[in-house]
Short mmCIF file of C-alpha atoms in Angstrom, two decimals:
data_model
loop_
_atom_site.label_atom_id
_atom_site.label_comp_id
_atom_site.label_asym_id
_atom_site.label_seq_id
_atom_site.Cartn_x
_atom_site.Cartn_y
_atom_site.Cartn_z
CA UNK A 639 43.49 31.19 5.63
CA UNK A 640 40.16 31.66 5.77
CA UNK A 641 37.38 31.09 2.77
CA UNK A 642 35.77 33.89 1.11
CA UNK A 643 32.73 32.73 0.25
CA UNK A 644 32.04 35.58 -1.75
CA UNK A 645 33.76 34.33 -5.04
CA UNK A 646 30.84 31.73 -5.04
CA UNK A 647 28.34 33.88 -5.71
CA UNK A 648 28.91 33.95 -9.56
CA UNK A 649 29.28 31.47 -11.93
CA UNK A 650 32.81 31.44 -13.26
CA UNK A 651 32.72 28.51 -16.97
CA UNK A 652 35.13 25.89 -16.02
CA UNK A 653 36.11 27.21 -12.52
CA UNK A 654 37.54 24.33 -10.44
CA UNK A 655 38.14 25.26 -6.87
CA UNK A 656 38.99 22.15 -4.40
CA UNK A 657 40.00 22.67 -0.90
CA UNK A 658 40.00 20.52 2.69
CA UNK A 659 38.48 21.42 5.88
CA UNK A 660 38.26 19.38 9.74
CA UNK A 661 35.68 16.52 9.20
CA UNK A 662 33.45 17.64 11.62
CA UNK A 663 30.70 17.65 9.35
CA UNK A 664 30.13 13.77 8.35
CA UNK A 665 32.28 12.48 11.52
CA UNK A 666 29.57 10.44 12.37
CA UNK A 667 29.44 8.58 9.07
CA UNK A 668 33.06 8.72 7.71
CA UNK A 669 36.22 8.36 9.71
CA UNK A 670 38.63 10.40 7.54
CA UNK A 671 40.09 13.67 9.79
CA UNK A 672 39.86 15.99 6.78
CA UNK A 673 36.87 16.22 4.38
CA UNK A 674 37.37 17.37 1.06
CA UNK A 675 35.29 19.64 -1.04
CA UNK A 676 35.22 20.61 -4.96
CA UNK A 677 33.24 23.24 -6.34
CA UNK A 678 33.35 22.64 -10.45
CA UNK A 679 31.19 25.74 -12.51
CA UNK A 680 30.05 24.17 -15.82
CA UNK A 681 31.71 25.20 -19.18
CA UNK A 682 27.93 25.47 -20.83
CA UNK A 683 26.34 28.54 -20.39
CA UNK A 684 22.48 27.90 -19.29
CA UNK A 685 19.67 30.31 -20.50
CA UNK A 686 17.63 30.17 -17.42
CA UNK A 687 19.01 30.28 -13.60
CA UNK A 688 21.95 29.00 -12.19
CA UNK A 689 21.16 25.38 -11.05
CA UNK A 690 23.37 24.20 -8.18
CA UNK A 691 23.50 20.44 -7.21
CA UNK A 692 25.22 18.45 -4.49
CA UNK A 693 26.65 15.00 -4.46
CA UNK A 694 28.65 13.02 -1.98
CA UNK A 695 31.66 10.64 -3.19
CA UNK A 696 31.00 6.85 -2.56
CA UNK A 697 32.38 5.68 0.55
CA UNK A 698 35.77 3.75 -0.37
CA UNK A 699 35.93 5.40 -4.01
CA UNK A 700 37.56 8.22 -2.51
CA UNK A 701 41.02 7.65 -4.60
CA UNK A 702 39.04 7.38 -8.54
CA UNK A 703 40.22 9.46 -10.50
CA UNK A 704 36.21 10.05 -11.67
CA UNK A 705 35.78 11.50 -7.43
CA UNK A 706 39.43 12.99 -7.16
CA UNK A 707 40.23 14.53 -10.45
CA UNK A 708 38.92 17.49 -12.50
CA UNK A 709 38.24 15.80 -15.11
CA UNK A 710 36.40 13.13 -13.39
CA UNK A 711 34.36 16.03 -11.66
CA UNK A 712 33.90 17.33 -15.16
CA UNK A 713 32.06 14.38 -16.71
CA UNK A 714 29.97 14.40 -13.79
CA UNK A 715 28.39 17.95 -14.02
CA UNK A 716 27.93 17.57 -18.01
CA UNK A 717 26.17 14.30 -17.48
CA UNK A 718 23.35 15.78 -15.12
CA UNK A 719 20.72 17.74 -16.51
CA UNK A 720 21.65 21.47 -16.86
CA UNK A 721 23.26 21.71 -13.61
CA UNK A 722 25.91 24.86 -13.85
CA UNK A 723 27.77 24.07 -10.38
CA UNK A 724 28.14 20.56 -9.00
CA UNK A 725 29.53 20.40 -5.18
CA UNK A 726 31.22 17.10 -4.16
CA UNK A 727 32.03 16.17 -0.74
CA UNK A 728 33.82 13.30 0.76
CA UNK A 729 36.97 11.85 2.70
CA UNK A 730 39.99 13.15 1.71
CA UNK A 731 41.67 10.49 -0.71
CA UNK A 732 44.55 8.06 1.21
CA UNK A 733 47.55 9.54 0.38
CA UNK A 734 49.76 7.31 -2.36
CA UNK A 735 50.84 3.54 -1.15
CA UNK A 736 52.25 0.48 -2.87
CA UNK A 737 49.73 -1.44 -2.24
CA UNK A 738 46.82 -2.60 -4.24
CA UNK A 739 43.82 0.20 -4.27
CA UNK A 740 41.15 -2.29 -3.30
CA UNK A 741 37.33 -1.68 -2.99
CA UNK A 742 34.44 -3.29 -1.42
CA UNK A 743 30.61 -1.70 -1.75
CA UNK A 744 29.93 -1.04 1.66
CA UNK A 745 26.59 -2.33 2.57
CA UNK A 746 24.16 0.80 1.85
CA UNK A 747 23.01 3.26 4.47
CA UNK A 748 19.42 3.86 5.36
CA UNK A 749 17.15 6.53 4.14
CA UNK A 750 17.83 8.23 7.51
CA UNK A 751 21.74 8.03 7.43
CA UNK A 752 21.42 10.11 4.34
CA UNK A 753 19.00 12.84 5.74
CA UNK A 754 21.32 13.56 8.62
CA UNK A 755 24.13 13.54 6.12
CA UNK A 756 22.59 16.05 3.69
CA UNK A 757 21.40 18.29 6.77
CA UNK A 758 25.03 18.10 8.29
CA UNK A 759 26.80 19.73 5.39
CA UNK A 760 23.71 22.15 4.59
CA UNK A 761 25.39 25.20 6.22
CA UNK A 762 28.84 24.69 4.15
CA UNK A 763 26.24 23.99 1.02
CA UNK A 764 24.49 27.28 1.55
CA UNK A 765 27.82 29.24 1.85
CA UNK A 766 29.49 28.05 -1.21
CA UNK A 767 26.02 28.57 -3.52
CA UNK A 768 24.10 31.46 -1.17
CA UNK A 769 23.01 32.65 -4.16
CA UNK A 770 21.83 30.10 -6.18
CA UNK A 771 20.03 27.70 -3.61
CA UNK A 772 16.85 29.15 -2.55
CA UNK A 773 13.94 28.80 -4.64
CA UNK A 774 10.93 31.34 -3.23
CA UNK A 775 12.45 31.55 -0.09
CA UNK A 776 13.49 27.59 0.18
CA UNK A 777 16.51 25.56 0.34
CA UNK A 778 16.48 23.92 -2.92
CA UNK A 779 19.81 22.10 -4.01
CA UNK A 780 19.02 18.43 -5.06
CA UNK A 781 21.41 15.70 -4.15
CA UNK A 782 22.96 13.46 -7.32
CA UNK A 783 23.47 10.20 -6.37
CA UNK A 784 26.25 8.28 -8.17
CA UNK A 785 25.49 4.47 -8.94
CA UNK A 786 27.17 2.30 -11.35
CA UNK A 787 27.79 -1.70 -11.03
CA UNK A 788 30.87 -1.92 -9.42
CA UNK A 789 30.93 -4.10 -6.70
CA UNK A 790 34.03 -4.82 -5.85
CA UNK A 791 37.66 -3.56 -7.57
CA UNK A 792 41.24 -3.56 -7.69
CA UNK A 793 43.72 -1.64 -9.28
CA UNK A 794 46.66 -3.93 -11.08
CA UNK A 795 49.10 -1.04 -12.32
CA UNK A 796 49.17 2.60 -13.00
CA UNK A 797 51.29 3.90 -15.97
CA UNK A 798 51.88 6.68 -18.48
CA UNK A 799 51.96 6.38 -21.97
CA UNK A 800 53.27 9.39 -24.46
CA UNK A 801 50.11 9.89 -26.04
CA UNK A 802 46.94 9.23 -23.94
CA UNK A 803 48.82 9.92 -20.52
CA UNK A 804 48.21 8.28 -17.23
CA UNK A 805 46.08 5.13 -17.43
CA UNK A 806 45.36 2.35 -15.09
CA UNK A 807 44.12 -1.34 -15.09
CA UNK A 808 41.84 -2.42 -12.68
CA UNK A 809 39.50 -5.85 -12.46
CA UNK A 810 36.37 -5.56 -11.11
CA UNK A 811 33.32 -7.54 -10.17
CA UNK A 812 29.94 -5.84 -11.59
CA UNK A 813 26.45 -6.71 -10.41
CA UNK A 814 25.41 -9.43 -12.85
CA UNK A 815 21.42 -9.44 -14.71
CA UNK A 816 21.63 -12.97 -14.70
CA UNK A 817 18.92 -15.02 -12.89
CA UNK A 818 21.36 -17.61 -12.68
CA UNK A 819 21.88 -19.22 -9.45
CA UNK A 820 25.53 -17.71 -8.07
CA UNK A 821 25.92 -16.25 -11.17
CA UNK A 822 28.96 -13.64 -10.83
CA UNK A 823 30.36 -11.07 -13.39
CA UNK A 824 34.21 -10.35 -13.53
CA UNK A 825 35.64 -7.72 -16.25
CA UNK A 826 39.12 -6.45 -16.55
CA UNK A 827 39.35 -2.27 -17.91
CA UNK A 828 41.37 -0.18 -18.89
CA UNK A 829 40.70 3.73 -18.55
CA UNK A 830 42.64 7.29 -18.86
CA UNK A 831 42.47 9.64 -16.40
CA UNK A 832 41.71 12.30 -18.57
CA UNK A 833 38.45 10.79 -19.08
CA UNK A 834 37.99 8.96 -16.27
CA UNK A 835 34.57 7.75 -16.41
CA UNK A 836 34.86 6.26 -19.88
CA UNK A 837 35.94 2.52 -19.97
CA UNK A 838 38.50 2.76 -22.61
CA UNK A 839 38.50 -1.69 -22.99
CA UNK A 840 36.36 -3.95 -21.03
CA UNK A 841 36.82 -7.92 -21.35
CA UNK A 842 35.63 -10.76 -19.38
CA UNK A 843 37.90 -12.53 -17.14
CA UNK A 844 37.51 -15.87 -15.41
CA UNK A 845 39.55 -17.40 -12.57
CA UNK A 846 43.02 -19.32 -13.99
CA UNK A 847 42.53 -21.60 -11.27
CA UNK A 848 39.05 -23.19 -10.25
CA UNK A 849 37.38 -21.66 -7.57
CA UNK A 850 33.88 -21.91 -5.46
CA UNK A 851 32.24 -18.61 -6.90
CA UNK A 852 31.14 -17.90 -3.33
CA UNK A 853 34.30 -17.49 -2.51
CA UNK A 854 35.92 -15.41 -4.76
CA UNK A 855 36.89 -12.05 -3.84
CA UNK A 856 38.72 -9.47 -6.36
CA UNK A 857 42.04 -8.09 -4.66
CA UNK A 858 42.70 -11.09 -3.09
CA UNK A 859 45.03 -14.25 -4.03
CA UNK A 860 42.46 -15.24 -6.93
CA UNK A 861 44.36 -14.83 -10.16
CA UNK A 862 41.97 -14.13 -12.94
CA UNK A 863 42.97 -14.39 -16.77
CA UNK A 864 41.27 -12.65 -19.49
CA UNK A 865 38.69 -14.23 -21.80
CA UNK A 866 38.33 -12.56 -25.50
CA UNK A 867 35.80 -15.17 -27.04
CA UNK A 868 33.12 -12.82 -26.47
CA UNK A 869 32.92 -8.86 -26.64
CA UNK A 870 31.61 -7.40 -23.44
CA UNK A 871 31.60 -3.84 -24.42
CA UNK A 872 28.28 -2.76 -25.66
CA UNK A 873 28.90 -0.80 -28.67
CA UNK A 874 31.51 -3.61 -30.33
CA UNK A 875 28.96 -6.15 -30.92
CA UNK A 876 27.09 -3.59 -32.91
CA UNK A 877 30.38 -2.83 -35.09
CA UNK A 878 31.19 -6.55 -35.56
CA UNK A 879 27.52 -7.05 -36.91
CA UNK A 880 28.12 -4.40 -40.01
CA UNK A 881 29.87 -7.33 -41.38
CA UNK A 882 26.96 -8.85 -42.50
CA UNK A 883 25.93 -6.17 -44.82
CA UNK A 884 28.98 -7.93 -46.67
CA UNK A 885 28.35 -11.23 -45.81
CA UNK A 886 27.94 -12.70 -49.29
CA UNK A 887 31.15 -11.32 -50.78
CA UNK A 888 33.45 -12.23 -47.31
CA UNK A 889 32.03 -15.46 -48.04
CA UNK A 890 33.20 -15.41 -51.03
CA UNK A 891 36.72 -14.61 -49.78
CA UNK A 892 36.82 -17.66 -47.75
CA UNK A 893 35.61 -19.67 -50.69
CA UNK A 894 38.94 -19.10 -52.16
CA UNK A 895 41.14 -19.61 -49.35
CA UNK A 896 41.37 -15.77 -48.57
CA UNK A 897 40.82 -13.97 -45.44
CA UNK A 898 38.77 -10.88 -45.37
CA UNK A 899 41.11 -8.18 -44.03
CA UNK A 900 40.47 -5.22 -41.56
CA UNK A 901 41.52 -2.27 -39.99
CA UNK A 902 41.43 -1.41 -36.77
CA UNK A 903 41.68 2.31 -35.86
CA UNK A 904 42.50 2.64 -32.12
CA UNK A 905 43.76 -0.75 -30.45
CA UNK A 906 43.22 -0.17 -26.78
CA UNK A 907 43.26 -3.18 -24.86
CA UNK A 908 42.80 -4.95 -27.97
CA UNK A 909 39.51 -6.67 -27.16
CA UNK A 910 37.89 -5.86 -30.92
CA UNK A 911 41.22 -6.88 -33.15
CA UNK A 912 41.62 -10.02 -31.04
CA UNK A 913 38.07 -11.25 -31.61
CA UNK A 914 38.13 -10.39 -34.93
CA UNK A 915 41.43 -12.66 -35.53
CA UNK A 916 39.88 -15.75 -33.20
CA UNK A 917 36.77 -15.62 -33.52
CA UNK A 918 36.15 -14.31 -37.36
CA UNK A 919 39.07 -15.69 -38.63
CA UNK A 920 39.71 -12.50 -40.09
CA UNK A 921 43.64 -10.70 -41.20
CA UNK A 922 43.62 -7.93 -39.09
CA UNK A 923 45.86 -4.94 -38.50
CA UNK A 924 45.67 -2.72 -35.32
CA UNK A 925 46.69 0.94 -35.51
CA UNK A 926 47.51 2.70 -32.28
CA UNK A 927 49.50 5.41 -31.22
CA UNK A 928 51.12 4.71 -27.99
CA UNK A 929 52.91 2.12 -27.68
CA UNK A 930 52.69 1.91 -24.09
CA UNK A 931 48.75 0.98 -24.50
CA UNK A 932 50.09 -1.81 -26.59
CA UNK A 933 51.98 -3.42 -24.04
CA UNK A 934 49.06 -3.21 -21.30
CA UNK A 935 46.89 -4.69 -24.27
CA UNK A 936 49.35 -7.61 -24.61
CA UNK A 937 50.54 -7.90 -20.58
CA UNK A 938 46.54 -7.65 -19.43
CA UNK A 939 44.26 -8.29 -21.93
CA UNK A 940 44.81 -11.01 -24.39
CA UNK A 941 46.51 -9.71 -27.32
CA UNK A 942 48.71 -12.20 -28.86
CA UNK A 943 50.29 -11.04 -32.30
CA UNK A 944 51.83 -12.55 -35.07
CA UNK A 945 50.21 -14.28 -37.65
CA UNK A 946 46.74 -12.55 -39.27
CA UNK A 947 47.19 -10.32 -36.97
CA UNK A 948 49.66 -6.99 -36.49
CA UNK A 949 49.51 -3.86 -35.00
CA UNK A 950 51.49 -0.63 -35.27
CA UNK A 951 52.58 2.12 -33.42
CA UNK A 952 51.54 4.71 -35.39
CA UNK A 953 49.32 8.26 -36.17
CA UNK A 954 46.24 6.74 -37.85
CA UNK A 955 45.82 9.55 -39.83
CA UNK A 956 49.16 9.69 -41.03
CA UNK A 957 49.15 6.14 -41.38
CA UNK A 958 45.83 5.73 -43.56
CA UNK A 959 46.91 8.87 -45.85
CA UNK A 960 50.76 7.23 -46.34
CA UNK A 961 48.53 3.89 -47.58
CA UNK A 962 46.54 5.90 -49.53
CA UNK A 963 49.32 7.75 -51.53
CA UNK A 964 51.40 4.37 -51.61
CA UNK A 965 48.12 3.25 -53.84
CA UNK A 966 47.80 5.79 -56.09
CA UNK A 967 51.20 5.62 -57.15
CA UNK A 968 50.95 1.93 -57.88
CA UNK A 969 52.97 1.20 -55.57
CA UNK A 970 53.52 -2.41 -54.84
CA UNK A 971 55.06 -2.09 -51.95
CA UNK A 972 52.31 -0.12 -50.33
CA UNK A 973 51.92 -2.22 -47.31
CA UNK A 974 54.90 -2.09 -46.04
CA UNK A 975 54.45 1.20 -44.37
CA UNK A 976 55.46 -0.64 -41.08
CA UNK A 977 58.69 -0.75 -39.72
CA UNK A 978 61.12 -3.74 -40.60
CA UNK A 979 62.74 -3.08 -37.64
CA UNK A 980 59.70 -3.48 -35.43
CA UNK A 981 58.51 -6.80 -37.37
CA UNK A 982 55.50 -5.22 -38.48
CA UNK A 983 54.17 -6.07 -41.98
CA UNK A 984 50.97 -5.31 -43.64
CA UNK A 985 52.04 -7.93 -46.79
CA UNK A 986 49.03 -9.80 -46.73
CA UNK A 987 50.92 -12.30 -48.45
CA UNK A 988 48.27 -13.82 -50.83
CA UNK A 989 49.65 -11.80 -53.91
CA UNK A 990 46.42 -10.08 -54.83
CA UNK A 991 44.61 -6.91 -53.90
CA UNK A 992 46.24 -5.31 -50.59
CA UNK A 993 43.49 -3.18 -49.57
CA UNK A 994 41.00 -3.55 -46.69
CA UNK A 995 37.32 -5.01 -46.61
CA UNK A 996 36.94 -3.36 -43.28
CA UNK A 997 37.90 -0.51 -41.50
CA UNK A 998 36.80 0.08 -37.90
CA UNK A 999 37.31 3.01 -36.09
CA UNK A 1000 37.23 3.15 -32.18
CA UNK A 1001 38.52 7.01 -31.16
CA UNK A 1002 37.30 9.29 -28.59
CA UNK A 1003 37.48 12.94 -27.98
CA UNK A 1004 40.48 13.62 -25.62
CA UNK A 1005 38.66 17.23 -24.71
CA UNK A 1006 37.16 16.78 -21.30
CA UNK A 1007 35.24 19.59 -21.93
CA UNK A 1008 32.61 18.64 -24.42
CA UNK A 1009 31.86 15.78 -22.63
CA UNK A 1010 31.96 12.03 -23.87
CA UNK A 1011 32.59 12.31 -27.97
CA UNK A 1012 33.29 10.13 -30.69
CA UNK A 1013 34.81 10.39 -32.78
CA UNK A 1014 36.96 13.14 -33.03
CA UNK A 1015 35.96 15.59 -35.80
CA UNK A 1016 39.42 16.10 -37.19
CA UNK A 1017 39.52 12.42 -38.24
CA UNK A 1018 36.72 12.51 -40.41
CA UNK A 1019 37.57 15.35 -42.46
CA UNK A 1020 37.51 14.83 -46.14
CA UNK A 1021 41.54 14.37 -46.54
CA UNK A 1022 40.66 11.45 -44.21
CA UNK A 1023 37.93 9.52 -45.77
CA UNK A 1024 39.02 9.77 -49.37
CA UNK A 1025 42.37 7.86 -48.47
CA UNK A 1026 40.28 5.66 -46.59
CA UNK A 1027 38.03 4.97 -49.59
CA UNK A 1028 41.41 4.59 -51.71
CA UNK A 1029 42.50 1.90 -48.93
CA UNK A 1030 38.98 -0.32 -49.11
CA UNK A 1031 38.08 -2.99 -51.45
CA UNK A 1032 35.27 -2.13 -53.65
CA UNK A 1033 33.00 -4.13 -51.86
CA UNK A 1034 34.59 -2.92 -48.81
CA UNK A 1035 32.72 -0.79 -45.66
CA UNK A 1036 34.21 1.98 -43.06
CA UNK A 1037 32.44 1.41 -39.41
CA UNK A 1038 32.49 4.19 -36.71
CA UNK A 1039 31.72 4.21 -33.23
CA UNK A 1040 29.68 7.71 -32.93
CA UNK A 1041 28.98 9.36 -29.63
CA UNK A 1042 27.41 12.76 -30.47
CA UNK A 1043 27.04 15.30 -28.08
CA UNK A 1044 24.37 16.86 -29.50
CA UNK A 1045 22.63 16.21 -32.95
CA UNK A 1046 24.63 18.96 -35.37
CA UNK A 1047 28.11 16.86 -34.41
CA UNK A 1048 26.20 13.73 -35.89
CA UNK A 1049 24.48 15.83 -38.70
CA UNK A 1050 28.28 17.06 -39.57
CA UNK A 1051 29.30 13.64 -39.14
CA UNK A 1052 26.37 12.22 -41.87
CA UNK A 1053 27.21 15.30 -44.18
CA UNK A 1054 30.81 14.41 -44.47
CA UNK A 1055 30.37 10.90 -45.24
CA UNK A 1056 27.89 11.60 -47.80
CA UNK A 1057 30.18 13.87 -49.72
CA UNK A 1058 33.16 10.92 -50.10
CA UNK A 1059 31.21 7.29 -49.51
CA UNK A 1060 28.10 5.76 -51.90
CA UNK A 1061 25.96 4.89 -49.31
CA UNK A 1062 25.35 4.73 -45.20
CA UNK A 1063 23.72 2.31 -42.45
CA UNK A 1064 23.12 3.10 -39.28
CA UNK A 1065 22.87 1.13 -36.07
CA UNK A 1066 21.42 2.09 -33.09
CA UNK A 1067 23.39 0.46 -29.84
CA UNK A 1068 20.22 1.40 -27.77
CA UNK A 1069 22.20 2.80 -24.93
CA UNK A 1070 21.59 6.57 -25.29
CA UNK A 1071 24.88 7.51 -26.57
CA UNK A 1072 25.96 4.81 -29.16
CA UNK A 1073 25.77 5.25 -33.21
CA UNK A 1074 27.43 2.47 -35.60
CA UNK A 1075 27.90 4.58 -38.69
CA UNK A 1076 28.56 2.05 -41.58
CA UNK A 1077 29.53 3.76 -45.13
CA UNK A 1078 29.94 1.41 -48.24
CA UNK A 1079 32.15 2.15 -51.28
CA UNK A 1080 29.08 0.83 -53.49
CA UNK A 1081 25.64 0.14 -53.50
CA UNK A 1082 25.08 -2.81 -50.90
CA UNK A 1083 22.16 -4.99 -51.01
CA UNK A 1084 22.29 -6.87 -47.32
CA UNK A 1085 23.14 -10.36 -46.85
CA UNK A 1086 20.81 -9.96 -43.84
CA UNK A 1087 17.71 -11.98 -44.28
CA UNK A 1088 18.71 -13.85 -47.61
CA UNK A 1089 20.10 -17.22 -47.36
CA UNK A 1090 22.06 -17.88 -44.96
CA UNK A 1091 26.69 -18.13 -46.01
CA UNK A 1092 28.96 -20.25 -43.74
CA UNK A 1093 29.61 -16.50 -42.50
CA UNK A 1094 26.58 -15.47 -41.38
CA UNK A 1095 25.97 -18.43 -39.84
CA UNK A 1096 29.48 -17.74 -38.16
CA UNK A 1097 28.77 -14.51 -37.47
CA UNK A 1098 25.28 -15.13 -35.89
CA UNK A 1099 26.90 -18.05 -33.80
CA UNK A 1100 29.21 -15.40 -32.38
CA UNK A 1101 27.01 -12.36 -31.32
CA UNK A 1102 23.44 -11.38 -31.35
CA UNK A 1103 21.53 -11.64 -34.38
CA UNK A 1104 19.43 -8.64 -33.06
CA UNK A 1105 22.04 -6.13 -34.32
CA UNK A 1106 22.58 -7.79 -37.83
CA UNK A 1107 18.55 -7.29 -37.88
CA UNK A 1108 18.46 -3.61 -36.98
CA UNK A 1109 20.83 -2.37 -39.48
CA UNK A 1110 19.37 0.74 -41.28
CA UNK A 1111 19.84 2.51 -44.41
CA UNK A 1112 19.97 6.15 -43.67
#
């Protein structure tokens, strides 16, 4: 059936039309018979003219779910500058195989490879954005290019859980900043394909077996295991450092044979909890709600439990207002909101005061549609922080990981915390997208900067002082 090319001259919010047609276009430069093409129309609404904008799908990354998905193509248009129709092109993606999805970075293609490319498919470009793509009279659609610092990657397993849906594993080699002779850089992730381009848990992996680095080669026999002495994802480093606006009374804890206790809202692969339990020494408890993301986190990424530290399967919202109610009734049993049956306990067995000295939250929006959020608005509503202020220490502090898509979601954000918490601290991950909220339950004078506790210097020892530093009252 032919194309009418007519129902491209509007733009339709959230349209997603995808369709294959004879390669004859890029035959030259790809090999596939049938080339496919997805035309996504942005959700937001621009003020001035429709701004069309064409980019062509990595060669070998035809199967990611960020090339071959909607929501992949999704996260794409709302990360380029107010472009209202994004048109991808490339290979049509191998059909499903049991065997490993393996990719190499193919060595790049010169400047002129890409001008014949872009002038091959500028007939089909015209005819699916007429309309849109002429600027006084001249062809004006720019081409996106996609980069990131993959260089090599393998899938390990595809699954489902109940909550967050499909999901898969993959290790990867990234391009390393280190001026270190040979130096290589291998990472294991875990991400959902509803929003694909977000790395859900990144840790470091090494080789279990010793190995030239020159000849390692992900997707082949090397084994690699994962490493969780140090946190590789940017924004975790940040959260870890609120500790030291507490520094003085966690070292006070440990003075007395306690361990501070935390919370950890949203588990993933487990990379925060763990190095908060090996690395900290801290009592942790994990709260996640599919259990199937558990049992990647355990089979793929490190997390051991037991001991100082436990996780449940649970709705953290739920789960932080059952605590909560459990404590105002004097409960004493109030940590034992875990299942018996699952051998979860929250007891932290050193008969005194049961409540937290840290809760960190790690949540995402699971709405495609606005784009890469954190955290979801319905958790910080004011039912929400008031039981977690009832479940904190008094010297306790509640950290966020904050993504804002635009500044009134983080001006909400600061306006709700203000009405329930004494105080807040910001820190800036210096990424572009990263906030570490930090909101106390009294008036905190830093241990940043006064002498140094066994715990600060533990803490410094562990990640970069540069964070502690750069804490802010707001």
């Amino acid at each position: 059936m032919a194309l009418d090319t007519a129902m491209f001259e509007t733009i339709t919010p959230s349209r997603f039309i995808t369709f294959t047609i004879p390669n004859h276009f890029v035959s030259h430069h790809h090999h596939n018979q049938l080339l496919r093409v997805a035309v996504l129309d942005s959700p937001v609404q621009h003020a001035d003219s429709p701004q069309v904008a064409l980019m062509f799908v990595p060669k070998n990354r035809e199967h990611d779910w960020i090339f071959s998905t909607e929501s992949g193509h999704l996260e794409l248009l709302l990360s380029a500058h107010r472009i209202s129709r994004l048109i991808l092109m490339g290979d049509q993606p191998p059909d499903g195989s049991d065997s490993p999805i393996i990719y190499h970075r193919p060595a790049e293609n010169d400047a002129s490879d890409q001008t014949r490319l872009e002038e091959s498919v500028k007939p089909l470009v015209i005819a699916l954005s007429r309309k849109f793509c002429f600027k006084n009279g001249i062809y004006d659609v720019p081409v996106l290019s996609y980069e990131d610092h993959i260089v090599s990657s393998v899938v390990l397993e595809k699954c489902i859980g109940d909550f967050v849906g499909e999901m898969i594993v993959e290790d990867v080699e990234i391009e390393s900043d280190s001026n270190e002779y040979q130096k290589r850089e291998f990472r294991r992730r875990l991400r959902f394909k509803r929003m694909p381009n977000l790395v859900q848990t990144e840790v470091k992996i090494v080789p279990e077996k010793d190995f030239s680095l020159d000849s390692l080669r992900i997707g082949e026999k090397v084994k690699f295991r994962p490493d969780t002495r140090a946190l590789v994802h940017v924004y975790l480093v940040p959260m870890v450092a609120s500790c030291a606006l507490i520094g003085s009374y966690i070292e006070e804890r440990f003075q007395v044979g306690l361990r501070p206790k935390a919370m950890c809202v949203g588990v993933g692969g487990g990379a925060l909890i763990s190095f908060l339990k090996t690395q900290l020494d801290f009592d942790v408890v994990g709260v996640e709600i599919d259990k199937e993301v558990l049992r990647v986190a355990r089979q793929y990424f490190g997390l051991v439990d037991g001991k100082f530290l436990r996780v449940c399967v649970e709705d953290a919202v739920q789960f932080m207002e059952k605590l909560a109610h459990q404590i105002n009734r004097n409960d004493p049993d109030s940590f034992g909101a875990c299942s018996e049956k699952d051998g979860y306990y929250l007891d932290n067995g050193d008969g005194l005061d049961a409540k937290f000295d840290v809760i960190m939250v790690d949540l995402d929006s699971n709405d495609a549609r606005n784009g890469v959020s954190a955290p979801p608005l319905e958790f910080v509503k004011r039912n929400v922080l008031s039981a977690a202020r009832l479940i904190l220490s008094d010297s306790g502090i509640f950290v966020i990981n904050v993504v804002p898509p635009n500044r009134s979601f983080y001006e909400t954000l600061i306006h709700r915390f203000r009405e329930v918490f004494q105080e807040l601290y910001e820190i800036d991950v210096g990424n572009g997208e990263n906030f570490v909220l930090i909101a106390t339950m009294l008036s905190t004078v830093s241990s940043v900067g006064n002498s140094e506790t066994k715990f600060l210097e533990k803490l410094k020892s562990v990640i970069s002082g540069a964070y502690m530093d750069s804490i802010k009252k707001i």
